[in-house]
PDB file of C-alpha atoms in Angstrom:
ATOM      1  CA  GLY A   1      15.320   8.702   0.572  1.00  0.00           C
ATOM      2  CA  GLY A   2      14.271   5.584   2.332  1.00  0.00           C
ATOM      3  CA  PHE A   3      12.238   4.172   5.497  1.00  0.00           C
ATOM      4  CA  PRO A   4      14.049   5.226   9.083  1.00  0.00           C
ATOM      5  CA  PHE A   5      16.024   2.694  10.893  1.00  0.00           C
ATOM      6  CA  THR A   6      13.208   2.026  13.279  1.00  0.00           C
ATOM      7  CA  LEU A   7       9.720   3.189  12.940  1.00  0.00           C
ATOM      8  CA  ASP A   8       8.779   4.070  16.175  1.00  0.00           C
ATOM      9  CA  PHE A   9       8.456   7.709  15.395  1.00  0.00           C
ATOM     10  CA  LEU A  10       6.138   6.572  12.683  1.00  0.00           C
ATOM     11  CA  LYS A  11       3.758   5.149  14.469  1.00  0.00           C
ATOM     12  CA  ALA A  12       4.197   8.560  17.693  1.00  0.00           C
ATOM     13  CA  GLY A  13       5.792  10.414  19.182  1.00  0.00           C
ATOM     14  CA  ASN A  14       5.957  14.472  20.119  1.00  0.00           C
ATOM     15  CA  TRP A  15       6.725  17.496  17.877  1.00  0.00           C
ATOM     16  CA  GLY A  16       6.963  20.858  18.924  1.00  0.00           C
ATOM     17  CA  GLY A  17       5.146  20.158  22.533  1.00  0.00           C
ATOM     18  CA  TYR A  18       2.457  18.472  20.090  1.00  0.00           C
ATOM     19  CA  ASN A  19       1.118  14.825  20.327  1.00  0.00           C
ATOM     20  CA  TYR A  20       0.843  12.216  17.626  1.00  0.00           C
ATOM     21  CA  SER A  21      -0.342   9.215  16.334  1.00  0.00           C
ATOM     22  CA  TYR A  22      -0.345   7.683  12.825  1.00  0.00           C
ATOM     23  CA  ALA A  23      -1.737   4.117  12.159  1.00  0.00           C
ATOM     24  CA  GLY A  24       0.369   4.047   9.143  1.00  0.00           C
ATOM     25  CA  ASN A  25       2.864   5.141   6.959  1.00  0.00           C
ATOM     26  CA  VAL A  26       2.970   5.651   2.643  1.00  0.00           C
ATOM     27  CA  ALA A  27       5.973   5.938   1.254  1.00  0.00           C
ATOM     28  CA  ALA A  28       6.965   8.328  -1.806  1.00  0.00           C
ATOM     29  CA  TRP A  29       7.565   5.336  -4.154  1.00  0.00           C
ATOM     30  CA  GLY A  30       8.399   1.706  -4.196  1.00  0.00           C
ATOM     31  CA  GLY A  31       5.366   0.104  -6.387  1.00  0.00           C
ATOM     32  CA  PRO A  32       1.835  -1.309  -6.012  1.00  0.00           C
ATOM     33  CA  SER A  33       0.600  -2.370  -2.607  1.00  0.00           C
ATOM     34  CA  VAL A  34      -0.630  -5.110  -1.307  1.00  0.00           C
ATOM     35  CA  SER A  35      -3.994  -5.612   0.238  1.00  0.00           C
ATOM     36  CA  PRO A  36      -4.143  -4.215   3.807  1.00  0.00           C
ATOM     37  CA  PHE A  37      -5.730  -7.673   4.515  1.00  0.00           C
ATOM     38  CA  ASP A  38      -2.589 -10.029   3.055  1.00  0.00           C
ATOM     39  CA  PRO A  39      -0.088 -11.803   5.799  1.00  0.00           C
ATOM     40  CA  THR A  40       2.694  -9.753   4.430  1.00  0.00           C
ATOM     41  CA  PHE A  41       1.434  -6.143   4.734  1.00  0.00           C
ATOM     42  CA  GLU A  42       3.018  -4.208   7.154  1.00  0.00           C
ATOM     43  CA  ARG A  43       1.341  -0.307   7.918  1.00  0.00           C
ATOM     44  CA  TYR A  44       4.315   1.598   8.264  1.00  0.00           C
ATOM     45  CA  LYS A  45       5.529   0.712   5.244  1.00  0.00           C
ATOM     46  CA  VAL A  46       3.427   1.223   2.750  1.00  0.00           C
ATOM     47  CA  SER A  47       4.240   1.312  -0.866  1.00  0.00           C
ATOM     48  CA  ARG A  48       2.386   2.998  -3.963  1.00  0.00           C
ATOM     49  CA  LEU A  49       2.463   4.031  -7.681  1.00  0.00           C
ATOM     50  CA  GLU A  50       4.120   6.740  -8.160  1.00  0.00           C
ATOM     51  CA  ILE A  51       3.115   8.323 -11.708  1.00  0.00           C
ATOM     52  CA  SER A  52       4.301  11.410 -14.052  1.00  0.00           C
ATOM     53  CA  SER A  53       4.289  10.917 -17.669  1.00  0.00           C
ATOM     54  CA  THR A  54       6.842   7.729 -17.826  1.00  0.00           C
ATOM     55  CA  TRP A  55       5.921   5.714 -14.474  1.00  0.00           C
ATOM     56  CA  MET A  56       2.132   6.010 -15.768  1.00  0.00           C
ATOM     57  CA  ASP A  57       3.372   4.245 -19.273  1.00  0.00           C
ATOM     58  CA  HIS A  58       5.164   2.051 -17.476  1.00  0.00           C
ATOM     59  CA  TRP A  59       3.025   0.896 -14.974  1.00  0.00           C
ATOM     60  CA  LEU A  60      -0.463   0.885 -17.543  1.00  0.00           C
ATOM     61  CA  THR A  61       1.822  -2.051 -19.248  1.00  0.00           C
ATOM     62  CA  TYR A  62       2.752  -3.363 -16.402  1.00  0.00           C
ATOM     63  CA  PHE A  63      -0.431  -4.529 -15.307  1.00  0.00           C
ATOM     64  CA  GLU A  64      -1.225  -5.174 -18.896  1.00  0.00           C
ATOM     65  CA  GLN A  65       1.730  -7.943 -18.926  1.00  0.00           C
ATOM     66  CA  ASN A  66       0.917  -9.016 -15.547  1.00  0.00           C
ATOM     67  CA  PRO A  67      -3.124  -8.715 -14.652  1.00  0.00           C
ATOM     68  CA  GLN A  68      -3.470 -10.699 -12.119  1.00  0.00           C
ATOM     69  CA  GLU A  69      -1.390  -8.279 -10.095  1.00  0.00           C
ATOM     70  CA  TYR A  70      -4.341  -5.540 -10.962  1.00  0.00           C
ATOM     71  CA  TYR A  71      -7.289  -5.253  -8.200  1.00  0.00           C
ATOM     72  CA  ILE A  72      -8.797  -2.269  -6.981  1.00  0.00           C
ATOM     73  CA  SER A  73     -11.523  -1.902  -4.413  1.00  0.00           C
ATOM     74  CA  ASP A  74     -15.152  -1.650  -4.513  1.00  0.00           C
ATOM     75  CA  GLY A  75     -14.062   1.854  -1.949  1.00  0.00           C
ATOM     76  CA  ASP A  76     -16.779   0.644   0.754  1.00  0.00           C
ATOM     77  CA  PRO A  77     -14.452   0.605   4.636  1.00  0.00           C
ATOM     78  CA  ASN A  78     -17.246  -1.913   5.422  1.00  0.00           C
ATOM     79  CA  ARG A  79     -17.174  -4.491   3.228  1.00  0.00           C
ATOM     80  CA  LEU A  80     -14.054  -6.758   3.001  1.00  0.00           C
ATOM     81  CA  THR A  81     -13.080  -7.055  -0.705  1.00  0.00           C
ATOM     82  CA  ALA A  82     -10.553  -9.567  -2.871  1.00  0.00           C
ATOM     83  CA  PRO A  83      -9.919 -10.770  -6.508  1.00  0.00           C
ATOM     84  CA  ARG A  84     -12.161 -13.846  -6.977  1.00  0.00           C
ATOM     85  CA  LEU A  85      -9.158 -16.241  -7.434  1.00  0.00           C
ATOM     86  CA  GLU A  86      -8.015 -15.766  -4.210  1.00  0.00           C
ATOM     87  CA  ILE A  87     -11.646 -15.859  -2.667  1.00  0.00           C
ATOM     88  CA  ALA A  88     -11.349 -19.792  -4.257  1.00  0.00           C
ATOM     89  CA  ALA A  89      -8.095 -20.677  -3.374  1.00  0.00           C
ATOM     90  CA  GLU A  90      -8.783 -20.044   0.384  1.00  0.00           C
ATOM     91  CA  ASN A  91     -12.003 -22.178  -0.014  1.00  0.00           C
TER      92      ASN A  91
END
């Protein structure tokens, strides 16, 4: 599987007489995603971690070896959060 050549039908369309529109699209694979506030973020090509017994071990090891890439938001949609180092780099 993969993304379609054009993302237009992922954004909005009509199927069986029902209109639809989406603010984004999440793939079933692809690895860690960048923050929605990262300039390289593509809202219709959001990757995600696939978790199974094999992949769980892979990603835990990966993030243990690459701690600079591991970050969890506080979950508050009304507050913008970023890793401390990224904030310091912009100041």
